[in-house]
Tab-separated table of C-alpha atoms and ligand atoms in Angstrom:
chain	number	residue	atom	x	y	z
A	1	MET	CA	21.443	4.965	8.965
A	2	THR	CA	18.059	6.837	9.736
A	3	GLN	CA	15.313	4.521	10.413
A	4	ARG	CA	12.525	6.887	8.746
A	5	VAL	CA	9.997	5.743	6.658
A	6	THR	CA	8.190	8.551	4.014
A	7	VAL	CA	5.197	7.484	2.423
A	8	VAL	CA	3.990	9.771	-0.455
A	9	GLY	CA	0.439	8.726	-1.644
A	10	SER	CA	-3.094	8.484	-1.657
A	11	ALA	CA	-5.681	8.999	1.473
A	12	ASN	CA	-9.453	8.526	0.864
A	13	ALA	CA	-12.485	7.817	3.016
A	14	ASP	CA	-14.031	4.652	2.909
A	15	LEU	CA	-18.306	5.257	2.786
A	16	VAL	CA	-19.655	1.777	2.789
A	17	VAL	CA	-22.962	0.999	2.788
A	18	ALA	CA	-24.097	-2.648	3.066
A	19	VAL	CA	-26.788	-3.616	0.302
A	20	ASP	CA	-28.628	-6.897	-0.367
A	21	ARG	CA	-27.316	-6.793	-4.092
A	22	ARG	CA	-25.820	-3.984	-6.524
A	23	PRO	CA	-28.323	-1.560	-7.723
A	24	SER	CA	-29.564	-1.615	-10.978
A	25	GLY	CA	-29.943	1.585	-14.187
A	26	GLY	CA	-32.312	3.779	-12.438
A	27	GLU	CA	-33.303	2.089	-9.409
A	28	THR	CA	-32.647	3.350	-5.758
A	29	LEU	CA	-31.863	0.498	-3.407
A	30	MET	CA	-32.107	1.126	0.687
A	31	GLY	CA	-29.164	0.499	2.581
A	32	GLY	CA	-27.811	-0.230	6.201
A	33	GLU	CA	-25.762	2.430	7.982
A	34	LEU	CA	-23.336	4.576	6.516
A	35	SER	CA	-19.432	3.150	7.956
A	36	ILE	CA	-16.851	6.259	6.905
A	37	ILE	CA	-13.566	4.968	7.500
A	38	PRO	CA	-10.085	6.167	6.641
A	39	GLY	CA	-8.661	4.391	3.371
A	40	GLY	CA	-6.502	4.793	0.868
A	41	LYS	CA	-3.126	3.110	-0.732
A	42	GLY	CA	-0.715	5.431	1.020
A	43	ALA	CA	-2.435	6.781	4.202
A	44	ASN	CA	-3.105	2.614	5.064
A	45	GLN	CA	0.432	1.832	4.312
A	46	ALA	CA	1.902	4.905	6.909
A	47	VAL	CA	-0.569	3.283	9.369
A	48	ALA	CA	0.749	0.524	8.774
A	49	ALA	CA	4.778	1.423	8.932
A	50	GLY	CA	3.925	4.025	12.053
A	51	LEU	CA	2.155	0.391	13.696
A	52	ALA	CA	5.082	-1.541	12.327
A	53	GLY	CA	7.367	1.054	14.589
A	54	ALA	CA	9.300	3.277	11.909
A	55	VAL	CA	9.463	6.804	12.028
A	56	THR	CA	7.154	7.303	9.766
A	57	SER	CA	6.181	10.512	7.684
A	58	PHE	CA	3.128	10.709	5.235
A	59	VAL	CA	3.082	12.828	2.295
A	60	GLY	CA	-0.238	13.663	1.010
A	61	CYS	CA	-3.293	16.109	-0.102
A	62	VAL	CA	-6.546	15.463	2.018
A	63	GLY	CA	-9.552	18.826	1.308
A	64	ASN	CA	-10.503	20.991	4.234
A	65	ASP	CA	-12.896	18.671	5.049
A	66	GLY	CA	-14.648	16.421	7.928
A	67	ASN	CA	-13.089	13.173	5.974
A	68	GLY	CA	-9.672	15.378	5.968
A	69	GLU	CA	-9.897	14.901	9.435
A	70	ILE	CA	-10.746	11.691	9.967
A	71	LEU	CA	-7.445	10.897	7.873
A	72	ARG	CA	-5.384	13.189	9.954
A	73	ALA	CA	-6.462	11.396	13.636
A	74	SER	CA	-5.855	7.614	12.214
A	75	LEU	CA	-2.008	8.942	10.741
A	76	THR	CA	-1.834	11.089	14.444
A	77	ARG	CA	-3.371	8.065	16.198
A	78	ALA	CA	-0.459	5.427	14.834
A	79	GLY	CA	2.854	8.404	15.543
A	80	VAL	CA	2.906	8.695	12.081
A	81	SER	CA	4.031	12.703	11.758
A	82	THR	CA	1.000	14.691	8.834
A	83	ARG	CA	3.514	17.830	8.582
A	84	SER	CA	3.020	17.242	5.303
A	85	LEU	CA	-0.508	16.302	4.891
A	86	HIS	CA	-1.804	19.670	2.977
A	87	ALA	CA	-5.285	20.384	3.250
A	88	THR	CA	-6.543	21.622	-0.558
A	89	GLN	CA	-9.698	23.027	-2.080
A	90	SER	CA	-10.931	19.920	-3.234
A	91	PRO	CA	-12.943	17.488	-1.508
A	92	THR	CA	-11.088	14.749	-0.088
A	93	GLY	CA	-10.624	11.584	-2.122
A	94	THR	CA	-13.577	8.940	-1.728
A	95	ALA	CA	-14.047	5.406	-2.319
A	96	ILE	CA	-17.818	4.475	-2.371
A	97	ILE	CA	-18.097	0.429	-1.371
A	98	PHE	CA	-20.996	-1.444	-2.120
A	99	LEU	CA	-20.821	-4.553	0.786
A	100	THR	CA	-22.791	-6.972	-1.051
A	101	PRO	CA	-23.315	-10.866	0.009
A	102	ASP	CA	-21.449	-12.278	-2.210
A	103	GLY	CA	-18.395	-10.669	-1.504
A	104	GLU	CA	-18.060	-9.076	-4.396
A	105	ASN	CA	-18.065	-5.530	-3.261
A	106	SER	CA	-18.281	-3.161	-6.148
A	107	ILE	CA	-15.996	0.048	-5.254
A	108	VAL	CA	-16.186	3.518	-6.978
A	109	VAL	CA	-13.166	6.187	-6.160
A	110	SER	CA	-13.659	10.149	-6.531
A	111	PRO	CA	-9.930	10.976	-6.662
A	112	GLY	CA	-10.493	14.780	-5.226
A	113	ALA	CA	-7.623	15.938	-3.516
A	114	ASN	CA	-5.259	13.069	-4.186
A	115	HIS	CA	-4.680	14.833	-7.685
A	116	ASP	CA	-3.443	18.037	-5.838
A	117	LEU	CA	-0.450	15.968	-4.743
A	118	THR	CA	1.177	17.310	-7.836
A	119	ARG	CA	5.523	17.718	-8.275
A	120	ALA	CA	5.246	20.721	-8.207
A	121	LEU	CA	4.053	19.708	-4.372
A	122	ALA	CA	6.407	17.159	-3.744
A	123	GLU	CA	9.672	18.788	-4.063
A	124	ARG	CA	8.911	21.189	-1.866
A	125	GLU	CA	8.394	17.877	0.672
A	126	CYS	CA	11.878	16.529	-0.784
A	127	ALA	CA	13.704	16.726	2.926
A	128	THR	CA	11.372	14.159	4.321
A	129	TRP	CA	11.800	11.497	1.662
A	130	ARG	CA	15.954	12.357	1.661
A	131	GLU	CA	16.643	11.591	5.174
A	132	ALA	CA	14.785	8.755	5.340
A	133	ALA	CA	15.953	5.367	5.225
A	134	ALA	CA	13.657	4.074	2.922
A	135	VAL	CA	10.094	5.827	0.565
A	136	VAL	CA	6.995	3.950	-0.731
A	137	LEU	CA	5.130	4.776	-2.929
A	138	SER	CA	1.765	3.640	-4.968
A	139	LEU	CA	-0.423	4.736	-7.734
A	140	GLU	CA	-3.269	6.305	-6.548
A	141	ILE	CA	-2.298	9.664	-6.883
A	142	PRO	CA	-0.454	10.979	-10.538
A	143	LEU	CA	1.995	9.532	-12.279
A	144	GLU	CA	4.601	12.608	-12.511
A	145	THR	CA	4.732	12.902	-8.906
A	146	VAL	CA	5.427	9.114	-8.308
A	147	ARG	CA	8.362	9.211	-11.168
A	148	PHE	CA	10.341	12.568	-9.607
A	149	VAL	CA	9.958	11.180	-6.167
A	150	ILE	CA	11.366	8.141	-6.939
A	151	ALA	CA	14.274	9.389	-8.841
A	152	ASP	CA	15.016	11.589	-6.501
A	153	ALA	CA	15.004	9.944	-3.428
A	154	ALA	CA	17.165	7.404	-5.511
A	155	GLU	CA	19.847	10.284	-6.404
A	156	HIS	CA	20.165	10.716	-2.401
A	157	GLY	CA	20.484	6.987	-1.672
A	158	THR	CA	16.662	6.372	-0.172
A	159	ARG	CA	15.911	3.262	-0.969
A	160	VAL	CA	12.724	3.073	-3.351
A	161	ILE	CA	9.908	0.932	-2.139
A	162	VAL	CA	7.349	0.784	-5.257
A	163	ASN	CA	3.445	-1.108	-5.052
A	164	ALA	CA	2.484	-1.169	-8.577
A	165	ALA	CA	-1.182	-0.964	-7.400
A	166	PRO	CA	-3.735	0.372	-9.700
A	167	ALA	CA	-1.052	-1.333	-11.710
A	168	THR	CA	0.061	0.502	-14.755
A	169	SER	CA	2.748	-0.490	-17.194
A	170	LEU	CA	5.981	0.356	-16.015
A	171	GLY	CA	9.378	0.900	-17.795
A	172	ARG	CA	13.302	0.628	-16.909
A	173	ASP	CA	13.522	4.105	-15.989
A	174	VAL	CA	11.317	3.629	-13.019
A	175	LEU	CA	11.429	-0.239	-12.523
A	176	GLU	CA	15.131	0.239	-12.019
A	177	HIS	CA	14.877	2.261	-8.676
A	178	CYS	CA	12.512	-0.691	-7.209
A	179	ASP	CA	14.188	-2.671	-4.466
A	180	PRO	CA	11.270	-4.276	-4.175
A	181	LEU	CA	9.520	-3.555	-6.634
A	182	ILE	CA	5.951	-5.077	-4.780
A	183	VAL	CA	2.907	-6.430	-6.518
A	184	ASN	CA	-0.209	-8.900	-6.873
A	185	GLU	CA	-0.176	-11.167	-9.150
A	186	HIS	CA	-2.956	-9.490	-10.856
A	187	GLU	CA	-0.827	-6.398	-10.736
A	188	ALA	CA	2.453	-8.193	-12.103
A	189	LEU	CA	0.910	-8.624	-15.123
A	190	GLU	CA	0.233	-5.545	-15.944
A	191	VAL	CA	3.222	-3.693	-14.847
A	192	LEU	CA	4.401	-5.937	-18.079
A	193	GLY	CA	2.208	-4.474	-20.253
A	194	ALA	CA	0.586	-8.665	-19.928
A	195	THR	CA	-2.659	-10.211	-20.507
A	196	GLY	CA	-3.880	-13.278	-19.125
A	197	ASP	CA	-3.972	-14.554	-21.589
A	198	ASP	CA	0.157	-14.589	-21.271
A	199	PRO	CA	1.560	-18.000	-21.082
A	200	ASP	CA	3.291	-17.415	-17.578
A	201	ALA	CA	-0.343	-15.649	-16.197
A	202	SER	CA	0.269	-17.945	-13.070
A	203	ASP	CA	3.524	-18.886	-13.543
A	204	TYR	CA	4.570	-16.470	-10.913
A	205	PRO	CA	8.537	-17.349	-10.150
A	206	ALA	CA	8.474	-16.609	-14.239
A	207	LEU	CA	6.148	-13.530	-13.491
A	208	ALA	CA	8.704	-12.027	-10.719
A	209	THR	CA	11.646	-13.155	-13.164
A	210	ARG	CA	10.141	-11.101	-16.154
A	211	LEU	CA	9.872	-8.327	-13.462
A	212	LEU	CA	13.811	-8.223	-12.502
A	213	ALA	CA	15.056	-9.055	-16.522
A	214	ALA	CA	12.541	-5.330	-17.374
A	215	GLY	CA	14.652	-3.858	-14.461
A	216	ALA	CA	13.625	-4.541	-10.932
A	217	ARG	CA	16.320	-4.601	-8.454
A	218	SER	CA	14.194	-7.078	-6.550
A	219	VAL	CA	10.123	-8.145	-6.160
A	220	ILE	CA	7.905	-9.578	-4.242
A	221	VAL	CA	4.482	-11.014	-5.412
A	222	THR	CA	1.720	-11.680	-2.768
A	223	LEU	CA	-0.657	-14.381	-3.408
A	224	GLY	CA	-3.140	-13.659	-0.574
A	225	ALA	CA	-3.673	-16.519	1.492
A	226	GLU	CA	-0.792	-18.541	-0.258
A	227	GLY	CA	1.812	-16.062	0.581
A	228	ALA	CA	4.183	-14.312	-1.183
A	229	LEU	CA	7.038	-14.825	-3.524
A	230	ILE	CA	10.201	-12.827	-3.355
A	231	ALA	CA	13.038	-12.802	-6.063
A	232	THR	CA	15.666	-11.296	-6.485
A	233	GLY	CA	19.095	-11.787	-8.272
A	234	ALA	CA	19.900	-14.700	-6.144
A	235	GLY	CA	16.784	-16.296	-6.928
A	236	CYS	CA	12.926	-17.088	-6.344
A	237	GLU	CA	12.216	-18.049	-2.681
A	238	ALA	CA	8.071	-18.858	-1.636
A	239	MET	CA	6.693	-18.308	1.984
A	240	PRO	CA	3.577	-19.522	2.577
A	241	ALA	CA	1.292	-16.908	4.775
A	242	PHE	CA	0.291	-17.350	8.066
A	243	SER	CA	-3.204	-19.860	8.677
A	244	VAL	CA	-5.513	-17.744	10.421
A	245	ARG	CA	-9.353	-17.374	9.905
A	246	ALA	CA	-9.852	-14.172	7.619
A	247	THR	CA	-13.195	-11.954	7.820
A	248	ASP	CA	-12.073	-9.303	5.924
A	249	THR	CA	-8.725	-8.939	3.593
A	250	THR	CA	-9.677	-4.933	2.984
A	251	GLY	CA	-6.296	-3.119	3.244
A	252	ALA	CA	-4.018	-6.589	4.011
A	253	GLY	CA	-2.136	-5.552	1.578
A	254	ASP	CA	-1.626	-2.798	2.658
A	255	ALA	CA	-0.336	-3.644	5.993
A	256	PHE	CA	1.831	-5.535	4.275
A	257	VAL	CA	3.951	-3.265	2.135
A	258	GLY	CA	3.781	-0.801	5.385
A	259	ALA	CA	5.242	-3.484	7.933
A	260	VAL	CA	7.989	-4.465	4.754
A	261	ALA	CA	8.636	-0.735	4.348
A	262	ALA	CA	9.260	-0.753	8.548
A	263	GLU	CA	11.369	-3.393	8.733
A	264	LEU	CA	13.969	-2.591	5.851
A	265	SER	CA	14.097	0.983	7.403
A	266	ARG	CA	15.447	-1.290	10.271
A	267	GLY	CA	18.565	-2.713	8.673
A	268	ALA	CA	16.268	-6.420	8.137
A	269	ASP	CA	16.714	-8.435	4.977
A	270	LEU	CA	14.460	-9.343	2.345
A	271	SER	CA	13.349	-11.959	3.277
A	272	GLU	CA	12.779	-11.055	7.399
A	273	ALA	CA	10.676	-8.537	6.378
A	274	VAL	CA	8.747	-10.259	4.083
A	275	ARG	CA	7.813	-12.567	7.439
A	276	PHE	CA	7.139	-9.768	9.923
A	277	ALA	CA	4.720	-8.645	6.910
A	278	GLN	CA	2.931	-11.349	6.460
A	279	ALA	CA	2.147	-11.307	10.520
A	280	MET	CA	1.443	-7.765	10.334
A	281	SER	CA	-1.184	-8.528	7.206
A	282	ALA	CA	-2.379	-12.117	8.638
A	283	LEU	CA	-3.590	-10.104	12.088
A	284	SER	CA	-5.035	-7.614	10.257
A	285	VAL	CA	-7.384	-10.104	7.815
A	286	GLN	CA	-8.782	-11.186	11.340
A	287	ARG	CA	-10.639	-7.557	11.876
A	288	LEU	CA	-12.466	-5.479	9.995
A	289	GLY	CA	-11.356	-2.494	8.255
A	290	ALA	CA	-7.946	-1.541	6.453
A	291	GLN	CA	-6.124	0.940	9.554
A	292	THR	CA	-8.756	0.011	11.807
A	293	SER	CA	-7.423	-3.766	11.499
A	294	TYR	CA	-3.905	-2.390	12.056
A	295	GLU	CA	-2.090	-3.956	15.291
A	296	ASN	CA	1.529	-2.284	16.532
A	297	GLU	CA	5.033	-4.202	16.253
A	298	GLN	CA	4.330	-5.593	19.561
A	299	ALA	CA	1.273	-7.244	19.148
A	300	VAL	CA	3.229	-8.549	15.415
A	301	ARG	CA	6.394	-9.731	17.175
A	302	ALA	CA	4.083	-11.426	19.894
A	303	PHE	CA	2.210	-13.742	17.125
A	304	LEU	CA	5.640	-14.266	15.344
A	305	ALA	CA	6.809	-16.134	18.562
A	306	GLU	CA	3.472	-17.938	19.072
A	307	ASN	CA	4.199	-19.174	15.507
A	308	ALA	CA	7.118	-19.729	15.491
B	1	LIG	P1	-3.744	-7.097	-2.595
B	1	LIG	O1	-4.718	-7.070	-1.627
B	1	LIG	O2	-2.579	-6.563	-2.594
B	1	LIG	O3	-3.893	-8.349	-3.262
B	1	LIG	P2	-2.948	-9.784	-0.890
B	1	LIG	O4	-4.303	-10.356	-0.899
B	1	LIG	O5	-1.728	-10.434	-2.120
B	1	LIG	O6	-2.632	-8.066	-0.783
B	1	LIG	O7	-2.531	-9.695	-0.149
B	1	LIG	C1	-1.185	-9.476	1.208
B	1	LIG	C2	-0.172	-10.678	2.056
B	1	LIG	O8	-1.582	-11.134	3.082
B	1	LIG	C3	-0.336	-11.808	1.720
B	1	LIG	O9	1.312	-12.140	1.339
B	1	LIG	C4	-0.936	-12.854	3.095
B	1	LIG	O10	0.533	-12.589	3.953
B	1	LIG	C5	-1.538	-12.323	3.955
B	1	LIG	N1	-2.755	-12.402	3.691
B	1	LIG	C6	-3.507	-11.611	2.325
B	1	LIG	N2	-4.444	-12.328	2.803
B	1	LIG	C7	-3.881	-13.066	4.139
B	1	LIG	C8	-5.247	-15.013	4.141
B	1	LIG	N3	-6.577	-15.289	3.930
B	1	LIG	N4	-4.944	-15.660	5.670
B	1	LIG	C9	-3.326	-15.193	5.601
B	1	LIG	N5	-2.724	-14.516	4.911
B	1	LIG	C10	-3.010	-13.393	3.680
């Protein structure tokens, strides 16, 4: 088996400004200094998988602009191949983030070049996932592209890992290939087409079991500082998170997904992969940013050894 991971997904420049409060309609507020940091779920997951030690390729689109270069540089620094990172005529996707003292950040995403990752473009990159041990998908790119990659990868025997974020209801045709489907507690409900009124809304083993019944081959529900839940045909296993002081949880979920993919591509089982991913994300929540907060495999293994 090859030990390669291919991530097909979004890349965004995160434009972050600290403000005292959210502006109201018609109001102009003065904010702090602008930070431009590399983000987007797909790029974050690829950087995490690369740093976690997997030979990683990223399939995505950025614009022909400075933000695109920031993303390309961050992927390259993490050892990720950018041969399938396309520069299109659209601006690089951006997330405009107001950081407020209440911690309830307000975010507006402009997808930009991520919309250019069409099925036709993805078809040209099929060798990247057909040759990989695992392919990782999230949902900030056109759903038609996601569906195509999942079906093609499954047909060619590549393990399919789907992070259903931002969440949408998914049918059996997609779920039956997910091994695992990775969702947080809110996404679990939305993938099932359920709402917060659902009787199982806070019964995570029940939600995970329903996702299995809906077709997923295996399910991981992430629960922030509470850890994660693994569900397979053999049952449910709760995995507590590492106890650390979190300063910024941005991108923790993406660190988790990339690290799971890296470990599974090396032949680890789901429990081993989740343990490794929890260490990677526990390290990331102690540092600022998403990609900028990720550490490498050696640091993750050292953390695991210290916290055994
Ligand atoms: P998402 O951002 O997608 O909602 P989560 O917040 O569930 O993802 O985080 C993913 C994983 O990151 C968790 O399963 C956990 O292992 C780790 N994690 C997140 N927040 C913390 C925290 N405060 N302390 C320790 N680990 C954390």
